Amino acid sequence: MKKIAVRPANEVEITFNDRTMLATFNVKAMRYMMEALAEKNKTISDIPIEEFGAIVIYSGIKANDPDFTLEEANALALSINPADLEGIIHDYTESAGIMDQETEEAVSKKIMAQILMGLAKSKSRDC
């Protein structure tokens, strides 16, 4: 007899302004992600990190709220702190097991670059 140890899907509670949304990264969310990527005719590594983050947010929230749209997810992803967006992406990829180590490192590097660029811009404005 074969035994498979399973873990529950990761859930992330996203609190934004005056509302809280629950993103569940399960098989249903993975299906929404694959559909969104297929519509764009792109792979994960072909899109900017903020667009990938929006798709992750979209797929996780849509698993719980069928009325949630990709446009809402895009707006949310563009207003989230890059470190928080990285955390959401990490929870999704960990739960779904969709990224190999190399791709996950590339995503982390992109996010870190965005954080550093943001800090540099804010420091230049302060001067």
XYZ file of C-alpha atoms in Angstrom:
127
model
C 0.000 0.000 0.000
C 1.304 3.424 -0.940
C 0.918 6.305 1.510
C 0.941 9.937 0.513
C 1.367 12.563 3.191
C -0.630 15.638 2.243
C -0.512 19.181 3.460
C -3.449 21.563 3.443
C -3.422 24.328 0.845
C -1.782 27.557 1.951
C -4.163 30.374 2.789
C -3.223 34.027 2.891
C -5.429 36.686 4.392
C -4.866 39.921 2.486
C -5.973 43.011 4.369
C -6.180 46.030 2.123
C -7.718 49.384 3.025
C -11.185 48.587 4.295
C -11.532 44.940 3.302
C -9.954 41.581 3.914
C -9.749 38.896 1.254
C -8.806 35.259 1.616
C -6.538 33.713 -1.004
C -6.451 29.933 -0.971
C -3.730 28.316 -3.032
C -5.257 24.969 -3.947
C -5.993 22.999 -7.117
C -8.814 25.367 -8.031
C -6.431 28.337 -7.768
C -3.910 26.515 -9.937
C -6.578 26.068 -12.610
C -7.363 29.803 -12.532
C -3.653 30.570 -12.854
C -3.222 28.243 -15.816
C -6.258 29.815 -17.518
C -4.910 33.348 -16.968
C -1.476 32.401 -18.320
C -3.052 30.638 -21.308
C -5.053 33.781 -22.132
C -1.799 35.752 -22.178
C -0.076 32.961 -24.113
C 2.958 33.352 -21.825
C 4.890 31.352 -19.265
C 5.659 32.490 -15.733
C 9.214 33.511 -16.628
C 8.004 35.624 -19.598
C 5.968 38.134 -17.606
C 6.993 40.964 -15.264
C 6.924 40.131 -11.578
C 4.051 42.490 -10.789
C 1.942 40.834 -13.492
C 2.780 37.390 -12.128
C 1.939 38.620 -8.626
C -1.419 39.856 -9.887
C -2.134 36.449 -11.416
C -1.188 34.742 -8.141
C -3.463 37.063 -6.162
C -6.231 36.622 -8.720
C -6.058 32.843 -8.698
C -6.000 32.563 -4.898
C -8.837 34.981 -4.245
C -10.905 33.715 -7.189
C -10.801 30.239 -5.603
C -12.954 31.736 -2.819
C -14.723 34.584 -4.633
C -15.884 33.743 -8.168
C -16.661 37.431 -8.861
C -13.074 38.599 -8.246
C -11.485 39.903 -11.448
C -7.987 40.045 -12.865
C -8.322 43.841 -13.065
C -8.925 43.992 -9.307
C -5.905 41.744 -8.764
C -3.744 43.984 -10.985
C -4.715 47.048 -8.962
C -3.973 45.215 -5.730
C -0.598 43.886 -6.916
C 0.531 47.345 -8.008
C -0.306 48.838 -4.610
C 1.263 46.139 -2.431
C 4.694 46.464 -0.878
C 7.130 44.368 -2.971
C 8.185 42.313 0.066
C 4.531 41.453 0.793
C 3.985 40.529 -2.844
C 7.016 38.241 -2.653
C 5.518 36.573 0.431
C 2.229 35.937 -1.358
C 4.039 34.531 -4.396
C 6.190 32.332 -2.167
C 3.127 30.914 -0.380
C 1.522 30.150 -3.729
C 4.554 28.463 -5.244
C 5.192 26.485 -2.072
C 1.606 25.264 -1.958
C 1.336 24.526 -5.674
C 4.859 23.206 -6.172
C 4.934 24.852 -9.609
C 8.361 26.436 -9.578
C 11.726 24.834 -9.596
C 14.456 26.304 -7.404
C 16.016 28.275 -10.269
C 12.756 29.987 -11.243
C 11.913 30.771 -7.626
C 15.347 32.361 -7.169
C 14.831 34.433 -10.333
C 11.474 35.668 -9.018
C 13.056 36.574 -5.660
C 15.847 38.466 -7.436
C 13.338 40.440 -9.526
C 11.389 41.400 -6.427
C 14.538 42.351 -4.538
C 15.621 44.538 -7.473
C 12.251 46.303 -7.357
C 12.620 46.889 -3.610
C 16.119 48.339 -4.040
C 15.014 50.557 -6.923
C 12.122 51.829 -4.830
C 14.456 52.632 -1.933
C 16.868 54.420 -4.246
C 14.046 56.524 -5.701
C 12.707 57.448 -2.270
C 16.183 58.442 -1.052
C 16.765 60.604 -4.141
C 13.468 62.407 -3.453
C 14.514 63.036 0.157
C 17.694 64.827 -0.908
